[in-house]
Amino acid sequence: MAAVNFVTTILWLRAPGMSLFRMPVFVWTVLSAQLLQLVFLPSLTGAAIMLFCDLTLGTNFFNEQGDPVLYQHLFWFYSHPTVYVWALPAFGVFSEVIPAFSRNPLFGYRSVALASFGIAVLSSFVWVHHLFASGTPEWMRMLFMFSTELIAVPTGIKVFAWTATVWKSKLHLETPMLFALGGVVMFLFGGITGVMLGAVPFDLHVNNTHFVVGHFHYLVFNTITMAIFAGIYFWFPKMTGRMYAEGWGKIHFWLTFLGANLTFFPMFPLGLQGMVRRVSSYAPEYAGWNVIASLGGFLLGVSTLPFIANMVVSWLQGSKASDNPWHATGLEWCTSSPPPQDNFEETPQVDTPPLQLRHTQDVLAHNRAIVSFLKAVKTDRKNAIFRG
Amino acid sequence: MQGTTTDEYQTNSPQEVEAAAEHEEHEDYRMFGVVLFLIAESFIFLGMFVAFVIYRSVVPVWPPEGTPELELLLPGINTIILVSSSFVMHRGQSAIKNNDTSGLRVWFAITAVMGAIFLAGQLYEYSNLEFGLTTNLFTSSFFVLTGFHGLHVTVGLLLIFFVLIRSQQPGHYSSESYFGVEASELYWHFVDVVWVILFGLVYLL
Ligand SMILES: [Cu+2]
């Protein structure tokens, strides 16, 4: 239902002048992610119905009469794309935050927008990489190894674009940017181990070990959760009309960054040494890395305390936020913080591509122009109303 | 903005009034949403159909040995009833486009009766089968596919009933606004198409 809503809204209810290639990258990524959700979630529903009938009514879909591996197929047919349902919006947040704090337009906007869509399309044809060790025929494994490795291309485009955006720019290292940069750096680890796992021989070697767990967590926690934090800090002033406490934000970032790496990095060497996943105890020779991971886990737990405190206190009594505290170029920064009901007092006209403004001065001038335009329209209209 | 009194401006701020006015301005995209929903829905059936086809091609003897033959007469008649009900229902939409509410009610009521006959026929078929849900892989697929489809027919019937109830309020549906009619009809056509595919796969192949 949410997917239906998002897709309809994005396709039909854009502001006048907001062509598809003027949309913020974040919206592109949400669109791509929701299309995936719309198409693939139902296959899981179908599989779940069949599984339910097997378990409670005694049907024969996935038992020895039927085909247990078919369930794995139906499950991963959805569950691989769903990884991108989480990851794409995270990439979208990076693509909003990094240009804003580099005071640079996003490098290669069009490529990044299309890469989001490309990831969505490609991710529909890779699910069998979760079944390399399930007796899948050789030709199929080769095919899906190839398609899996192809995903590295659009994601590579994105990482390249983020790097090029930061390149030779004047960096402003406020909390959202720290989280975005930290997230991208750790995404490199998650992504590269993904490429390694996509290769059939390597996957068979580390199958069912902590290496896979490490890869997963580098993406889901160290990339996606970092992006969520980046997004929360970035849009906090817009949502609440108040600034968060910068110092506490930075403390939160460093604790999280440290904790995340301490917790999840040990999983790579452990996996390579052969420690299997989903076990309650491990052989003594694995103890060293495991102790580090446990300590990291506690640190990660502690790291959320300054975050929660910061959010609550700042929301209640933070200093007032200006309309555009980050000198960002998105439309949302042209309206007041927090925005009025229905976001804009007058539907804005969009006449420039996003993030195309070279310098801070331009950005500010541009925003001022829009704001005064909106005010003019508003007073016009008010006069018209009262005259009428 | 005409027709609103000055009093209203005093209770609501001008922005709010403007915002509300703007909200009304955009066109109605609900049918697009319905189409997206049906696409998603079709993927549930697609997943089950694909599973069925895979079973068919993987299992050496299909249907597995000892499965009693399916009777074709009753489901055949049922298919004809369901398919023609789609045309009947379409007359209902044509009627409301001409502002003919009683026409809409008549055609939709006939559709509902045909749908109910279909469901009754299906239940009758179930009760006369010599196999059960758990007999073997084929029978499991048979019951889950037809049952899941039957569930959709039931939902379609409920939609038709809602339209019939709502059409009792004068002016609820008119040639200008008939989203409920259109949406329930599209849903019904969808259920119909799914049945045709299902019938071909399960009964004929
Ligand atoms: Cu995957």
mmCIF file with all atom_site columns, N, CA, C and O in Angstrom, chain B residues 70-97:
data_model
loop_
_atom_site.group_PDB
_atom_site.id
_atom_site.type_symbol
_atom_site.label_atom_id
_atom_site.label_alt_id
_atom_site.label_comp_id
_atom_site.label_asym_id
_atom_site.label_entity_id
_atom_site.label_seq_id
_atom_site.pdbx_PDB_ins_code
_atom_site.Cartn_x
_atom_site.Cartn_y
_atom_site.Cartn_z
_atom_site.occupancy
_atom_site.B_iso_or_equiv
_atom_site.pdbx_formal_charge
_atom_site.auth_seq_id
_atom_site.auth_comp_id
_atom_site.auth_asym_id
_atom_site.auth_atom_id
_atom_site.pdbx_PDB_model_num
ATOM 1   N N  . LEU B 1 70 ? -9.930  -35.062 -13.043 1.00 0.00 ? 70 LEU B N  1
ATOM 2   C CA . LEU B 1 70 ? -10.814 -33.950 -12.706 1.00 0.00 ? 70 LEU B CA 1
ATOM 3   C C  . LEU B 1 70 ? -11.988 -33.928 -13.673 1.00 0.00 ? 70 LEU B C  1
ATOM 4   O O  . LEU B 1 70 ? -11.831 -34.140 -14.874 1.00 0.00 ? 70 LEU B O  1
ATOM 5   N N  . GLU B 1 71 ? -13.179 -33.680 -13.138 1.00 0.00 ? 71 GLU B N  1
ATOM 6   C CA . GLU B 1 71 ? -14.369 -33.497 -13.963 1.00 0.00 ? 71 GLU B CA 1
ATOM 7   C C  . GLU B 1 71 ? -14.267 -32.126 -14.638 1.00 0.00 ? 71 GLU B C  1
ATOM 8   O O  . GLU B 1 71 ? -13.887 -31.156 -14.008 1.00 0.00 ? 71 GLU B O  1
ATOM 9   N N  . LEU B 1 72 ? -14.559 -32.050 -15.949 1.00 0.00 ? 72 LEU B N  1
ATOM 10  C CA . LEU B 1 72 ? -14.387 -30.771 -16.634 1.00 0.00 ? 72 LEU B CA 1
ATOM 11  C C  . LEU B 1 72 ? -15.680 -29.998 -16.830 1.00 0.00 ? 72 LEU B C  1
ATOM 12  O O  . LEU B 1 72 ? -15.660 -28.792 -17.026 1.00 0.00 ? 72 LEU B O  1
ATOM 13  N N  . LEU B 1 73 ? -16.824 -30.694 -16.759 1.00 0.00 ? 73 LEU B N  1
ATOM 14  C CA . LEU B 1 73 ? -18.086 -30.056 -17.135 1.00 0.00 ? 73 LEU B CA 1
ATOM 15  C C  . LEU B 1 73 ? -18.420 -28.887 -16.224 1.00 0.00 ? 73 LEU B C  1
ATOM 16  O O  . LEU B 1 73 ? -18.596 -27.751 -16.673 1.00 0.00 ? 73 LEU B O  1
ATOM 17  N N  . LEU B 1 74 ? -18.452 -29.161 -14.914 1.00 0.00 ? 74 LEU B N  1
ATOM 18  C CA . LEU B 1 74 ? -18.864 -28.120 -13.970 1.00 0.00 ? 74 LEU B CA 1
ATOM 19  C C  . LEU B 1 74 ? -17.911 -26.922 -13.996 1.00 0.00 ? 74 LEU B C  1
ATOM 20  O O  . LEU B 1 74 ? -18.357 -25.775 -14.158 1.00 0.00 ? 74 LEU B O  1
ATOM 21  N N  . PRO B 1 75 ? -16.599 -27.142 -13.877 1.00 0.00 ? 75 PRO B N  1
ATOM 22  C CA . PRO B 1 75 ? -15.709 -25.982 -13.932 1.00 0.00 ? 75 PRO B CA 1
ATOM 23  C C  . PRO B 1 75 ? -15.786 -25.261 -15.266 1.00 0.00 ? 75 PRO B C  1
ATOM 24  O O  . PRO B 1 75 ? -15.614 -24.043 -15.326 1.00 0.00 ? 75 PRO B O  1
ATOM 25  N N  . GLY B 1 76 ? -16.077 -26.000 -16.339 1.00 0.00 ? 76 GLY B N  1
ATOM 26  C CA . GLY B 1 76 ? -16.228 -25.357 -17.643 1.00 0.00 ? 76 GLY B CA 1
ATOM 27  C C  . GLY B 1 76 ? -17.379 -24.369 -17.628 1.00 0.00 ? 76 GLY B C  1
ATOM 28  O O  . GLY B 1 76 ? -17.249 -23.211 -18.048 1.00 0.00 ? 76 GLY B O  1
ATOM 29  N N  . ILE B 1 77 ? -18.532 -24.825 -17.117 1.00 0.00 ? 77 ILE B N  1
ATOM 30  C CA . ILE B 1 77 ? -19.696 -23.932 -17.034 1.00 0.00 ? 77 ILE B CA 1
ATOM 31  C C  . ILE B 1 77 ? -19.373 -22.737 -16.150 1.00 0.00 ? 77 ILE B C  1
ATOM 32  O O  . ILE B 1 77 ? -19.682 -21.585 -16.466 1.00 0.00 ? 77 ILE B O  1
ATOM 33  N N  . ASN B 1 78 ? -18.710 -23.053 -15.036 1.00 0.00 ? 78 ASN B N  1
ATOM 34  C CA . ASN B 1 78 ? -18.309 -21.999 -14.102 1.00 0.00 ? 78 ASN B CA 1
ATOM 35  C C  . ASN B 1 78 ? -17.468 -20.938 -14.795 1.00 0.00 ? 78 ASN B C  1
ATOM 36  O O  . ASN B 1 78 ? -17.648 -19.740 -14.578 1.00 0.00 ? 78 ASN B O  1
ATOM 37  N N  . THR B 1 79 ? -16.529 -21.392 -15.639 1.00 0.00 ? 79 THR B N  1
ATOM 38  C CA . THR B 1 79 ? -15.663 -20.455 -16.356 1.00 0.00 ? 79 THR B CA 1
ATOM 39  C C  . THR B 1 79 ? -16.489 -19.544 -17.235 1.00 0.00 ? 79 THR B C  1
ATOM 40  O O  . THR B 1 79 ? -16.292 -18.319 -17.249 1.00 0.00 ? 79 THR B O  1
ATOM 41  N N  . ILE B 1 80 ? -17.440 -20.149 -17.960 1.00 0.00 ? 80 ILE B N  1
ATOM 42  C CA . ILE B 1 80 ? -18.266 -19.334 -18.850 1.00 0.00 ? 80 ILE B CA 1
ATOM 43  C C  . ILE B 1 80 ? -19.043 -18.296 -18.042 1.00 0.00 ? 80 ILE B C  1
ATOM 44  O O  . ILE B 1 80 ? -19.127 -17.123 -18.414 1.00 0.00 ? 80 ILE B O  1
ATOM 45  N N  . ILE B 1 81 ? -19.576 -18.726 -16.887 1.00 0.00 ? 81 ILE B N  1
ATOM 46  C CA . ILE B 1 81 ? -20.340 -17.788 -16.057 1.00 0.00 ? 81 ILE B CA 1
ATOM 47  C C  . ILE B 1 81 ? -19.464 -16.621 -15.618 1.00 0.00 ? 81 ILE B C  1
ATOM 48  O O  . ILE B 1 81 ? -19.837 -15.453 -15.744 1.00 0.00 ? 81 ILE B O  1
ATOM 49  N N  . LEU B 1 82 ? -18.258 -16.950 -15.126 1.00 0.00 ? 82 LEU B N  1
ATOM 50  C CA . LEU B 1 82 ? -17.390 -15.893 -14.590 1.00 0.00 ? 82 LEU B CA 1
ATOM 51  C C  . LEU B 1 82 ? -16.966 -14.934 -15.690 1.00 0.00 ? 82 LEU B C  1
ATOM 52  O O  . LEU B 1 82 ? -16.986 -13.713 -15.506 1.00 0.00 ? 82 LEU B O  1
ATOM 53  N N  . VAL B 1 83 ? -16.603 -15.499 -16.854 1.00 0.00 ? 83 VAL B N  1
ATOM 54  C CA . VAL B 1 83 ? -16.144 -14.625 -17.935 1.00 0.00 ? 83 VAL B CA 1
ATOM 55  C C  . VAL B 1 83 ? -17.278 -13.728 -18.406 1.00 0.00 ? 83 VAL B C  1
ATOM 56  O O  . VAL B 1 83 ? -17.090 -12.512 -18.589 1.00 0.00 ? 83 VAL B O  1
ATOM 57  N N  . SER B 1 84 ? -18.484 -14.291 -18.546 1.00 0.00 ? 84 SER B N  1
ATOM 58  C CA . SER B 1 84 ? -19.559 -13.421 -19.032 1.00 0.00 ? 84 SER B CA 1
ATOM 59  C C  . SER B 1 84 ? -19.960 -12.393 -17.982 1.00 0.00 ? 84 SER B C  1
ATOM 60  O O  . SER B 1 84 ? -20.418 -11.305 -18.324 1.00 0.00 ? 84 SER B O  1
ATOM 61  N N  . SER B 1 85 ? -19.734 -12.720 -16.696 1.00 0.00 ? 85 SER B N  1
ATOM 62  C CA . SER B 1 85 ? -20.090 -11.730 -15.672 1.00 0.00 ? 85 SER B CA 1
ATOM 63  C C  . SER B 1 85 ? -19.271 -10.450 -15.836 1.00 0.00 ? 85 SER B C  1
ATOM 64  O O  . SER B 1 85 ? -19.727 -9.362  -15.499 1.00 0.00 ? 85 SER B O  1
ATOM 65  N N  . SER B 1 86 ? -18.069 -10.593 -16.373 1.00 0.00 ? 86 SER B N  1
ATOM 66  C CA . SER B 1 86 ? -17.241 -9.401  -16.602 1.00 0.00 ? 86 SER B CA 1
ATOM 67  C C  . SER B 1 86 ? -17.924 -8.458  -17.586 1.00 0.00 ? 86 SER B C  1
ATOM 68  O O  . SER B 1 86 ? -17.890 -7.242  -17.426 1.00 0.00 ? 86 SER B O  1
ATOM 69  N N  . PHE B 1 87 ? -18.540 -9.049  -18.625 1.00 0.00 ? 87 PHE B N  1
ATOM 70  C CA . PHE B 1 87 ? -19.222 -8.196  -19.618 1.00 0.00 ? 87 PHE B CA 1
ATOM 71  C C  . PHE B 1 87 ? -20.463 -7.553  -19.017 1.00 0.00 ? 87 PHE B C  1
ATOM 72  O O  . PHE B 1 87 ? -20.749 -6.382  -19.253 1.00 0.00 ? 87 PHE B O  1
ATOM 73  N N  . VAL B 1 88 ? -21.179 -8.370  -18.212 1.00 0.00 ? 88 VAL B N  1
ATOM 74  C CA . VAL B 1 88 ? -22.369 -7.834  -17.551 1.00 0.00 ? 88 VAL B CA 1
ATOM 75  C C  . VAL B 1 88 ? -21.980 -6.631  -16.702 1.00 0.00 ? 88 VAL B C  1
ATOM 76  O O  . VAL B 1 88 ? -22.618 -5.570  -16.728 1.00 0.00 ? 88 VAL B O  1
ATOM 77  N N  . MET B 1 89 ? -20.876 -6.806  -15.938 1.00 0.00 ? 89 MET B N  1
ATOM 78  C CA . MET B 1 89 ? -20.462 -5.746  -15.034 1.00 0.00 ? 89 MET B CA 1
ATOM 79  C C  . MET B 1 89 ? -20.108 -4.485  -15.803 1.00 0.00 ? 89 MET B C  1
ATOM 80  O O  . MET B 1 89 ? -20.379 -3.367  -15.366 1.00 0.00 ? 89 MET B O  1
ATOM 81  N N  . HIS B 1 90 ? -19.516 -4.676  -16.987 1.00 0.00 ? 90 HIS B N  1
ATOM 82  C CA . HIS B 1 90 ? -19.121 -3.510  -17.758 1.00 0.00 ? 90 HIS B CA 1
ATOM 83  C C  . HIS B 1 90 ? -20.332 -2.678  -18.161 1.00 0.00 ? 90 HIS B C  1
ATOM 84  O O  . HIS B 1 90 ? -20.249 -1.462  -18.246 1.00 0.00 ? 90 HIS B O  1
ATOM 85  N N  . ARG B 1 91 ? -21.466 -3.357  -18.381 1.00 0.00 ? 91 ARG B N  1
ATOM 86  C CA . ARG B 1 91 ? -22.674 -2.588  -18.705 1.00 0.00 ? 91 ARG B CA 1
ATOM 87  C C  . ARG B 1 91 ? -23.023 -1.644  -17.563 1.00 0.00 ? 91 ARG B C  1
ATOM 88  O O  . ARG B 1 91 ? -23.566 -0.565  -17.784 1.00 0.00 ? 91 ARG B O  1
ATOM 89  N N  . GLY B 1 92 ? -22.744 -2.106  -16.329 1.00 0.00 ? 92 GLY B N  1
ATOM 90  C CA . GLY B 1 92 ? -22.999 -1.263  -15.166 1.00 0.00 ? 92 GLY B CA 1
ATOM 91  C C  . GLY B 1 92 ? -22.215 0.038   -15.240 1.00 0.00 ? 92 GLY B C  1
ATOM 92  O O  . GLY B 1 92 ? -22.746 1.121   -14.983 1.00 0.00 ? 92 GLY B O  1
ATOM 93  N N  . GLN B 1 93 ? -20.935 -0.073  -15.639 1.00 0.00 ? 93 GLN B N  1
ATOM 94  C CA . GLN B 1 93 ? -20.136 1.143   -15.728 1.00 0.00 ? 93 GLN B CA 1
ATOM 95  C C  . GLN B 1 93 ? -20.653 2.054   -16.838 1.00 0.00 ? 93 GLN B C  1
ATOM 96  O O  . GLN B 1 93 ? -20.729 3.262   -16.677 1.00 0.00 ? 93 GLN B O  1
ATOM 97  N N  . SER B 1 94 ? -21.039 1.429   -17.974 1.00 0.00 ? 94 SER B N  1
ATOM 98  C CA . SER B 1 94 ? -21.601 2.245   -19.056 1.00 0.00 ? 94 SER B CA 1
ATOM 99  C C  . SER B 1 94 ? -22.832 2.987   -18.566 1.00 0.00 ? 94 SER B C  1
ATOM 100 O O  . SER B 1 94 ? -23.049 4.151   -18.906 1.00 0.00 ? 94 SER B O  1
ATOM 101 N N  . ALA B 1 95 ? -23.640 2.301   -17.733 1.00 0.00 ? 95 ALA B N  1
ATOM 102 C CA . ALA B 1 95 ? -24.869 2.916   -17.243 1.00 0.00 ? 95 ALA B CA 1
ATOM 103 C C  . ALA B 1 95 ? -24.551 4.155   -16.417 1.00 0.00 ? 95 ALA B C  1
ATOM 104 O O  . ALA B 1 95 ? -25.137 5.219   -16.622 1.00 0.00 ? 95 ALA B O  1
ATOM 105 N N  . ILE B 1 96 ? -23.584 4.020   -15.483 1.00 0.00 ? 96 ILE B N  1
ATOM 106 C CA . ILE B 1 96 ? -23.332 5.158   -14.596 1.00 0.00 ? 96 ILE B CA 1
ATOM 107 C C  . ILE B 1 96 ? -22.699 6.305   -15.371 1.00 0.00 ? 96 ILE B C  1
ATOM 108 O O  . ILE B 1 96 ? -22.873 7.475   -15.042 1.00 0.00 ? 96 ILE B O  1
ATOM 109 N N  . LYS B 1 97 ? -22.013 5.992   -16.469 1.00 0.00 ? 97 LYS B N  1
ATOM 110 C CA . LYS B 1 97 ? -21.451 7.070   -17.286 1.00 0.00 ? 97 LYS B CA 1
ATOM 111 C C  . LYS B 1 97 ? -22.573 7.894   -17.910 1.00 0.00 ? 97 LYS B C  1
ATOM 112 O O  . LYS B 1 97 ? -22.366 9.043   -18.281 1.00 0.00 ? 97 LYS B O  1
#
